[in-house]
mmCIF file of C-alpha atoms and ligand atoms in Angstrom:
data_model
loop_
_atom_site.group_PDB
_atom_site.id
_atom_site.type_symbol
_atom_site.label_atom_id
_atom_site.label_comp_id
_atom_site.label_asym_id
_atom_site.label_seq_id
_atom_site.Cartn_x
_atom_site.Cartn_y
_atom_site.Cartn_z
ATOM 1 C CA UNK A 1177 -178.197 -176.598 -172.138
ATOM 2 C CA UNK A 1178 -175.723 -173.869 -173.298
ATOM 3 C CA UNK A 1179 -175.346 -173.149 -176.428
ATOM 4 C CA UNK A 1180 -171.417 -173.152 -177.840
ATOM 5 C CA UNK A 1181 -168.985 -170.370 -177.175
ATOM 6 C CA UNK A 1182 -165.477 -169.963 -178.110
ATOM 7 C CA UNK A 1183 -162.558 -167.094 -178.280
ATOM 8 C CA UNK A 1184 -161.083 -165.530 -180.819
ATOM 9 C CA UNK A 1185 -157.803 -163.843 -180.358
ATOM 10 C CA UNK A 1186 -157.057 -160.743 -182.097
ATOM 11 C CA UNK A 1187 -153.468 -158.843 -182.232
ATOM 12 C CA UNK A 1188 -154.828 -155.788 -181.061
ATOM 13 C CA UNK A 1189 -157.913 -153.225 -180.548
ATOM 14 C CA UNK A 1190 -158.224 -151.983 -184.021
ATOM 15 C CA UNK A 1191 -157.646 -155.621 -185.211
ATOM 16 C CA UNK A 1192 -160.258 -156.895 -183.354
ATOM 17 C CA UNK A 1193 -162.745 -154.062 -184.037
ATOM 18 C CA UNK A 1194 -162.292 -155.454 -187.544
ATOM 19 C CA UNK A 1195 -162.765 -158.910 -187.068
ATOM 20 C CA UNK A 1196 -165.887 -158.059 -185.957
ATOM 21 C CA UNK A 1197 -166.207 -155.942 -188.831
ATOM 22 C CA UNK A 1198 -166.254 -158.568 -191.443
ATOM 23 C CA UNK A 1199 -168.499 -161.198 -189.481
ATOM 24 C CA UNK A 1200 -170.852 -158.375 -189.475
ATOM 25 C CA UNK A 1201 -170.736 -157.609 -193.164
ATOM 26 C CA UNK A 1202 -171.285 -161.481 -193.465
ATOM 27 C CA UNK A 1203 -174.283 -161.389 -190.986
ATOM 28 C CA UNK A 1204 -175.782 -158.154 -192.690
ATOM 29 C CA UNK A 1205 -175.607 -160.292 -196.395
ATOM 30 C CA UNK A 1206 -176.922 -163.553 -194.688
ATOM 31 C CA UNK A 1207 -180.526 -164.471 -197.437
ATOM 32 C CA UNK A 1208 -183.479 -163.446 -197.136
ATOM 33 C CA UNK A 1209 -185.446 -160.050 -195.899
ATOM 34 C CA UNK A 1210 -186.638 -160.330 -193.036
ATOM 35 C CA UNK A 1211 -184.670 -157.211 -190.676
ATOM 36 C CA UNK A 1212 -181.437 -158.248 -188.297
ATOM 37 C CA UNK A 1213 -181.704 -157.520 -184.656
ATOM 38 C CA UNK A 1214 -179.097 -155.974 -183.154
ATOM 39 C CA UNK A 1215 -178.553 -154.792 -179.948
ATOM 40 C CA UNK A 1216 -176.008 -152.385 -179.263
ATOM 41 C CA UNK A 1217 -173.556 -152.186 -175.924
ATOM 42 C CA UNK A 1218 -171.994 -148.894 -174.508
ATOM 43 C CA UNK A 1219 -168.269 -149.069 -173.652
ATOM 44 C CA UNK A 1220 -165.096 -148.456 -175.288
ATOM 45 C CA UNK A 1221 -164.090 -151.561 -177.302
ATOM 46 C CA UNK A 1222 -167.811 -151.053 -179.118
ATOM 47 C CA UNK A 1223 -167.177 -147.787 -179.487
ATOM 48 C CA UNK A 1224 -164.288 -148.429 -181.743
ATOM 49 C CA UNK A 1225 -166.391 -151.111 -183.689
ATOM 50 C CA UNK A 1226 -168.503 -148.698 -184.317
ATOM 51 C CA UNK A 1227 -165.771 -146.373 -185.633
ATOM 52 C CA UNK A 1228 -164.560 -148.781 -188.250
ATOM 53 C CA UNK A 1229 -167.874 -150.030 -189.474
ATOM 54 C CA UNK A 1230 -168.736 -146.283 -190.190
ATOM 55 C CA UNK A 1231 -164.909 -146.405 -192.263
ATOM 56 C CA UNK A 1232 -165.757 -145.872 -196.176
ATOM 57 C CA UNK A 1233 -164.854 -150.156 -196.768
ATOM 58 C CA UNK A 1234 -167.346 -151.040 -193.869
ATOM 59 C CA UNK A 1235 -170.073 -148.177 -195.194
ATOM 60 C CA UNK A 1236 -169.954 -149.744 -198.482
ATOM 61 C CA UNK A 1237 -169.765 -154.002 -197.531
ATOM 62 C CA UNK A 1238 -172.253 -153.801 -194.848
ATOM 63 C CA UNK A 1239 -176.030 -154.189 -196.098
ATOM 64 C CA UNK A 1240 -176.974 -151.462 -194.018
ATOM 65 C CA UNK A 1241 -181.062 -152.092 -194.719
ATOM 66 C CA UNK A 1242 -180.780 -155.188 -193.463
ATOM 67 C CA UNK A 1243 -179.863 -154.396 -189.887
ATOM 68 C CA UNK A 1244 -181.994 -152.934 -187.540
ATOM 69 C CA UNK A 1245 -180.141 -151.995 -183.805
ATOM 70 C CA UNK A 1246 -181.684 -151.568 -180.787
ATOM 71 C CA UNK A 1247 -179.749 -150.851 -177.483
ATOM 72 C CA UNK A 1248 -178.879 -153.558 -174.512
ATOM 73 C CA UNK A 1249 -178.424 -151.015 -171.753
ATOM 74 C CA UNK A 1250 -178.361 -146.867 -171.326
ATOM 75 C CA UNK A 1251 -177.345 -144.328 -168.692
ATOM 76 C CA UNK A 1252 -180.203 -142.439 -167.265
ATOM 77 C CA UNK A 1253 -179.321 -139.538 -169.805
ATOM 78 C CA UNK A 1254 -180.490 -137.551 -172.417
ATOM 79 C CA UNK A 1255 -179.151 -138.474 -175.914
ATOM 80 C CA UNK A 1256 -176.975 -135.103 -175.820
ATOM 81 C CA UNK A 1257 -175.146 -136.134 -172.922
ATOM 82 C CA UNK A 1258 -171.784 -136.868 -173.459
ATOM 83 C CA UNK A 1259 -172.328 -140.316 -170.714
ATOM 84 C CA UNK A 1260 -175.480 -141.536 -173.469
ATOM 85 C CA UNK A 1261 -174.852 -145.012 -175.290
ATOM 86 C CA UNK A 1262 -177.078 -143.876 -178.183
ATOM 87 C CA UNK A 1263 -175.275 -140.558 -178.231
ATOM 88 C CA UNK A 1264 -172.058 -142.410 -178.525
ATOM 89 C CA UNK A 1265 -173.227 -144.877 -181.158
ATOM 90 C CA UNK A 1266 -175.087 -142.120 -183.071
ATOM 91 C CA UNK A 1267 -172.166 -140.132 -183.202
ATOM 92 C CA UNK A 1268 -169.670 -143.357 -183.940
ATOM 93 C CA UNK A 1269 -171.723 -144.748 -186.507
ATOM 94 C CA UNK A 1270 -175.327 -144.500 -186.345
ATOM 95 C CA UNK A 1271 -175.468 -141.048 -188.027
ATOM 96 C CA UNK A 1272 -173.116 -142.210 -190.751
ATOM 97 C CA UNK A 1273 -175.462 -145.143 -191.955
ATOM 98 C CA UNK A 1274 -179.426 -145.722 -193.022
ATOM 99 C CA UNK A 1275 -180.432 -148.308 -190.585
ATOM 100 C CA UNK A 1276 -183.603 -148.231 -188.397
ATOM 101 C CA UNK A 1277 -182.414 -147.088 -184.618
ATOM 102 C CA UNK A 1278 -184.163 -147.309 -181.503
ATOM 103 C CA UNK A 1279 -182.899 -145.604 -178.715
ATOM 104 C CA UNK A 1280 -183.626 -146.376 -174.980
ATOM 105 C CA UNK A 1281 -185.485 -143.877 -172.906
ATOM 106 C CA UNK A 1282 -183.785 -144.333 -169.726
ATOM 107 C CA UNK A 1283 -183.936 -140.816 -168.601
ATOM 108 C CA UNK A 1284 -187.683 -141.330 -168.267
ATOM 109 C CA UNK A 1285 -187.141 -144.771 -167.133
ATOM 110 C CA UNK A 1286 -189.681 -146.617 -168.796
ATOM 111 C CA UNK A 1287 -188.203 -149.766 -169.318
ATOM 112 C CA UNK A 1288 -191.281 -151.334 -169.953
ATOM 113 C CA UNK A 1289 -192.262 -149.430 -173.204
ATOM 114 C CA UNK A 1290 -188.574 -150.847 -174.734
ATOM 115 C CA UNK A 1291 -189.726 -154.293 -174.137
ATOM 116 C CA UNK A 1292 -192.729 -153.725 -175.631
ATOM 117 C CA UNK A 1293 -191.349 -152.512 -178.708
ATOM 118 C CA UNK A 1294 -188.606 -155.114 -178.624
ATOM 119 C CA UNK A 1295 -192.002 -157.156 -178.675
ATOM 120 C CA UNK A 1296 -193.299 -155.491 -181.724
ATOM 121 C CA UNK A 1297 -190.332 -155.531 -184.165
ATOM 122 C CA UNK A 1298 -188.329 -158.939 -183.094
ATOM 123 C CA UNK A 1299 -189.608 -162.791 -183.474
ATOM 124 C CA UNK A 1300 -190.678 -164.475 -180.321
ATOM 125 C CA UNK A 1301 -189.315 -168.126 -179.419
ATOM 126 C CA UNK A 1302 -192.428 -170.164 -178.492
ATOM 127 C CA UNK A 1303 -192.166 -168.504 -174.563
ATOM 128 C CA UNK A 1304 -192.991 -164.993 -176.156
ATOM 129 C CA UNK A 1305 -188.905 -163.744 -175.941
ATOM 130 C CA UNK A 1306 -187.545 -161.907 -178.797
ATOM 131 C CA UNK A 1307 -185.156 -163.812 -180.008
ATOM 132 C CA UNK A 1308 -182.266 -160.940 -181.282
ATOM 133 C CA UNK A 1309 -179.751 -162.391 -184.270
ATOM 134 C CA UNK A 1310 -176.825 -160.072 -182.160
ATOM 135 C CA UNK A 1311 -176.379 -158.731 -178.436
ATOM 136 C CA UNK A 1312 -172.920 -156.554 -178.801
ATOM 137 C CA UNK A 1313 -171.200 -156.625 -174.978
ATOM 138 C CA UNK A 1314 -168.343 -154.706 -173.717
ATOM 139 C CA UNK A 1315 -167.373 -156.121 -170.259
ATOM 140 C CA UNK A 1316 -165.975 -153.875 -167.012
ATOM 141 C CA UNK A 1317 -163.070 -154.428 -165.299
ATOM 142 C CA UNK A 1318 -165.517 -155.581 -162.261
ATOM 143 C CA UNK A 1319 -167.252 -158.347 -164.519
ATOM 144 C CA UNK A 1320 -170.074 -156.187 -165.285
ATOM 145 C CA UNK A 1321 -171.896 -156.354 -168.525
ATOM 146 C CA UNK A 1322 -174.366 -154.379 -170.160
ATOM 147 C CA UNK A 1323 -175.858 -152.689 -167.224
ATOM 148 C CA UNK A 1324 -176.003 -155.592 -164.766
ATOM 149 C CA UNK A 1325 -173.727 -154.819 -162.013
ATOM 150 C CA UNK A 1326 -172.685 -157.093 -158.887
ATOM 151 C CA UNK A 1327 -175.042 -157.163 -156.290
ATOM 152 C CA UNK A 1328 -177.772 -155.349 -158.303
ATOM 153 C CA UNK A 1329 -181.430 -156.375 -158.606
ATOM 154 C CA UNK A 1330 -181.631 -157.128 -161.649
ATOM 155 C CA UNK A 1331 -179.308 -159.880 -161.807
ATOM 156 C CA UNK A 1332 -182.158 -162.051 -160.571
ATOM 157 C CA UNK A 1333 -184.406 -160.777 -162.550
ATOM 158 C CA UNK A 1334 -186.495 -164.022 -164.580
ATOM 159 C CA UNK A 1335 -189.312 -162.328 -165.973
ATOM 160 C CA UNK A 1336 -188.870 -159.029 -166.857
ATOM 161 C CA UNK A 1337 -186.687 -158.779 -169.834
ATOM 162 C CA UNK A 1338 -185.757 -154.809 -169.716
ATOM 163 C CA UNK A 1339 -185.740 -153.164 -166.503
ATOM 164 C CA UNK A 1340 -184.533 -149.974 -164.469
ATOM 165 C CA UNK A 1341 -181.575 -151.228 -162.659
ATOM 166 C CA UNK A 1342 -180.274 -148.824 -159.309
ATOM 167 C CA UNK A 1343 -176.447 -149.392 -159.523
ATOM 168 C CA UNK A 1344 -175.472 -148.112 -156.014
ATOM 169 C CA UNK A 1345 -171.498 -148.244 -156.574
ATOM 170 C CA UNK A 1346 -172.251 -146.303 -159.050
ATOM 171 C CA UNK A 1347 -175.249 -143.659 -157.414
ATOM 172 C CA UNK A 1348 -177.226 -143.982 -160.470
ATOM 173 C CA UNK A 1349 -179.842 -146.236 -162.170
ATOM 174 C CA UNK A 1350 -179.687 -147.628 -165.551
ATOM 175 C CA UNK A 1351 -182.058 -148.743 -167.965
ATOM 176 C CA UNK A 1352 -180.560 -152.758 -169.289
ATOM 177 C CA UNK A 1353 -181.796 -155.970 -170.267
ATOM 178 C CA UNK A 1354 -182.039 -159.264 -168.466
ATOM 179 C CA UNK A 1355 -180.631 -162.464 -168.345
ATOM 180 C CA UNK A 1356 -183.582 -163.859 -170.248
ATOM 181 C CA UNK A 1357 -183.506 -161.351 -172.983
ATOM 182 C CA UNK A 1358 -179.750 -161.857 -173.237
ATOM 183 C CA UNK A 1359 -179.557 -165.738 -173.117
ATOM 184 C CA UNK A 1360 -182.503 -166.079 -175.954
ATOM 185 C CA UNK A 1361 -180.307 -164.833 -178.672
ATOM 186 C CA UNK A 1362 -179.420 -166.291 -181.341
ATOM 187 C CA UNK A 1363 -175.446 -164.631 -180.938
ATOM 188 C CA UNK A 1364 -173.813 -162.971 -178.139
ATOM 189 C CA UNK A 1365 -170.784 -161.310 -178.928
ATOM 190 C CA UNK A 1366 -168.382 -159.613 -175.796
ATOM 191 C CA UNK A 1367 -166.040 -157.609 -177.028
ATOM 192 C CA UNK A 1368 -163.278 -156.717 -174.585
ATOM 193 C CA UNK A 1369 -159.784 -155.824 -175.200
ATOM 194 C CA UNK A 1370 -156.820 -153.989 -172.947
ATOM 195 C CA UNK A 1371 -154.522 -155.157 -170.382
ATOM 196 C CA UNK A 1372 -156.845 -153.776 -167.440
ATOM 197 C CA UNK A 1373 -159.750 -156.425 -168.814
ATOM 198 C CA UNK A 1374 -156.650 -159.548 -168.721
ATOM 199 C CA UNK A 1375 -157.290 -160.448 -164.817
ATOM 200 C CA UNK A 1376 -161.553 -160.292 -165.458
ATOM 201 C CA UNK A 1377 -160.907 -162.117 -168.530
ATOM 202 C CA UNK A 1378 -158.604 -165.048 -167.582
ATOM 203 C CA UNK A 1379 -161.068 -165.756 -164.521
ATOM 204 C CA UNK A 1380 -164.576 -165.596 -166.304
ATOM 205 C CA UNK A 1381 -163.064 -167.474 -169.106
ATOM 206 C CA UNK A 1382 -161.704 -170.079 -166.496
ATOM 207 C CA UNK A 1383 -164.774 -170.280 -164.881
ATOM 208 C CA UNK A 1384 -166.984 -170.576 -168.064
ATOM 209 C CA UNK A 1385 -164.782 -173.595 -168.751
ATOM 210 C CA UNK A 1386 -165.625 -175.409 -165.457
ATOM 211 C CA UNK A 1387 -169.386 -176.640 -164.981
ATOM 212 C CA UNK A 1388 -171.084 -174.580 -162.608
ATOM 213 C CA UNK A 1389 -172.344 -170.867 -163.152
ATOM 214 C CA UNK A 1390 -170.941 -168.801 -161.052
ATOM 215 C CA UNK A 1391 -172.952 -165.082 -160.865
ATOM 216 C CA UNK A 1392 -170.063 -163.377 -158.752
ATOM 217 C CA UNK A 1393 -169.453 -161.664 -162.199
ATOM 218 C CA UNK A 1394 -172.144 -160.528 -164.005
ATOM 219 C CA UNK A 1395 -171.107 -161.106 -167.476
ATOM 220 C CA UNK A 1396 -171.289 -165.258 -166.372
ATOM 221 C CA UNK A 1397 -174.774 -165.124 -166.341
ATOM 222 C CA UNK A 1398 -174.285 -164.920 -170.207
ATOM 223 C CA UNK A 1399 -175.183 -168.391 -171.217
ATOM 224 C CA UNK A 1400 -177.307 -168.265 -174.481
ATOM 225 C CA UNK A 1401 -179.642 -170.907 -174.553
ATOM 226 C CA UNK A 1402 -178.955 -172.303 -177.966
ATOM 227 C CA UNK A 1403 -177.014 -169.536 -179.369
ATOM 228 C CA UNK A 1404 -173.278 -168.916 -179.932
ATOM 229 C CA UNK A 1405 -171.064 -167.231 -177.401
ATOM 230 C CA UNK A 1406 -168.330 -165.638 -178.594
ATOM 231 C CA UNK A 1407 -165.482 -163.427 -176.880
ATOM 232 C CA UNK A 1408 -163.476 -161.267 -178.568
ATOM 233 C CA UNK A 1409 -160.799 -160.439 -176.880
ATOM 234 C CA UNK A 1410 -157.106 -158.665 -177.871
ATOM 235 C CA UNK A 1411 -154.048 -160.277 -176.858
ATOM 236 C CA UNK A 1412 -153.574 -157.857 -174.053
ATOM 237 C CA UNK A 1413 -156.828 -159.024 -172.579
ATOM 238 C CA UNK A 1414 -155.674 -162.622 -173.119
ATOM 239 C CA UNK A 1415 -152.603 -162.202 -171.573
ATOM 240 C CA UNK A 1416 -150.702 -164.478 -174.815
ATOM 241 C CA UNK A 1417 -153.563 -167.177 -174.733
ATOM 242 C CA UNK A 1418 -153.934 -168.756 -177.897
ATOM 243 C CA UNK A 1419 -156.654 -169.033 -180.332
ATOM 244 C CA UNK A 1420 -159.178 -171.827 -179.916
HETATM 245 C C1 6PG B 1318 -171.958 -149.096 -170.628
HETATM 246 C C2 6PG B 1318 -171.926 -150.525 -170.984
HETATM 247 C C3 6PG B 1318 -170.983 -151.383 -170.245
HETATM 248 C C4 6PG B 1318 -169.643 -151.376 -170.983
HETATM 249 C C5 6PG B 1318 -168.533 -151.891 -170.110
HETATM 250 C C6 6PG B 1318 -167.187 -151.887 -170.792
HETATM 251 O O1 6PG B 1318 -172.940 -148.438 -170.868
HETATM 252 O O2 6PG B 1318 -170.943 -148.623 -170.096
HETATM 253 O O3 6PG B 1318 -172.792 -151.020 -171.866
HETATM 254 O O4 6PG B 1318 -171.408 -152.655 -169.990
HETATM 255 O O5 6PG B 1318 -169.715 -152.123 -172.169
HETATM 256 O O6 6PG B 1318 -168.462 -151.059 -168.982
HETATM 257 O O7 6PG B 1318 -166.833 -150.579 -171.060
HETATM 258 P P1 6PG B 1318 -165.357 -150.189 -171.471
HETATM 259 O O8 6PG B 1318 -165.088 -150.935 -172.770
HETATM 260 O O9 6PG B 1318 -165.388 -148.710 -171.668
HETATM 261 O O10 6PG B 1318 -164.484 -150.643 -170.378
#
């Protein structure tokens, strides 16, 4: 069964990048030693996360040792390109802070040596699945998520949990993980926020509320399996809906 999931409203984009913010600060001072897995998400509304968590408040509250990021999708790029996630993320935040980074080496497309080494440095659930504490998600105006596209491949993809993923509307292939890798976290986050995401939002949201799982949009395969869901939307997105 699904885990819980829930929205949470904010007034705006820089509002909701610091929302986020502060849960992470929380997450990064949660007890204990043991690193927090993060996965990081290309796309605008993370990109202004990152911004503010590399602000002097958020470089000073976050325990920055304590988080370790990794990366749920990347563009077939090098890490110069102006299109690469990590090149975004380094620039945004990554560069600004001491944590442990690994990148995904989609131009090469080995998508099997990132699941290895999401093997090596993250906690297996009993099936041998690293369970991540975080997967950050931005969400595309076509319900896309990560780098799971309609009518790609690896949208029915249950065993591999990274893979190279040919994105035809797009004439390009990009490195992403799974549904499996996804679902087995232990938090899933989407971040989403502008009146272009309202009509994608105020359908998936619908149909997350009714019973069956519908995989015309991508990002409604997101189901963790005992972790929280959470959407963070701004009240453009939402359209006025109200905090639940
Ligand atoms: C990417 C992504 C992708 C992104 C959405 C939303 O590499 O582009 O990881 O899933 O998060 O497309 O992007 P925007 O916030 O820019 O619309």
């Amino acid at each position: 069964m699904p885990g819980p999931w829930k929205t949470v409203v904010s007034k705006d984009a820089p509002a909701l990048a610091r929302s986020v913010a502060e849960r992470l600060v929380e997450l990064s001072r949660t007890p204990g030693s043991a690193p927090i897995a993060i996965a990081l998400s290309g796309g605008s509304t993370p990109k202004r996360l990152y911004e503010t968590l590399a602000s002097p408040q958020f470089i000073q509250d976050v325990h920055w040792d304590r988080l370790e990021f990794f990366f749920g999708d990347e563009r077939s790029v090098a890490p110069s390109d102006p299109d690469s996630n990590y090149g975004m993320a380094e620039r945004a935040l990554l560069s600004h802070i001491r944590s442990k980074a690994y990148r995904m080496r989609a131009e090469i497309g080995d998508a099997e040596s990132y699941q290895r080494l999401l093997e090596e440095h993250v906690a297996a659930k009993r099936d041998g699945v690293p369970v991540l504490d975080l997967v950050l998600l931005g969400l595309g105006t076509d319900g896309h998520t990560a780098s799971l596209f309609p009518g790609t491949k690896a949208l029915h993809e249950t065993r591999r949990l990274v893979v190279m993923n040919e994105v035809a509307q797009l004439k390009t292939r990009r490195m992403t993980f799974t549904y499996p890798l996804i679902n087995a976290a232990r938090r899933v986050w989407i971040l989403v926020s502008g009146a272009d995401k309202h009509e994608i939002v105020s359908r998936c949201i619908a149909a997350h509320e009714g019973a069956s799982i519908d995989r015309r949009w991508p990002i409604l395969g997101v189901r963790p399996e005992q972790g929280e869901l959470v959407w963070w939307i701004d009240e453009a997105a939402a359209g006025g809906r109200e905090k639940r």
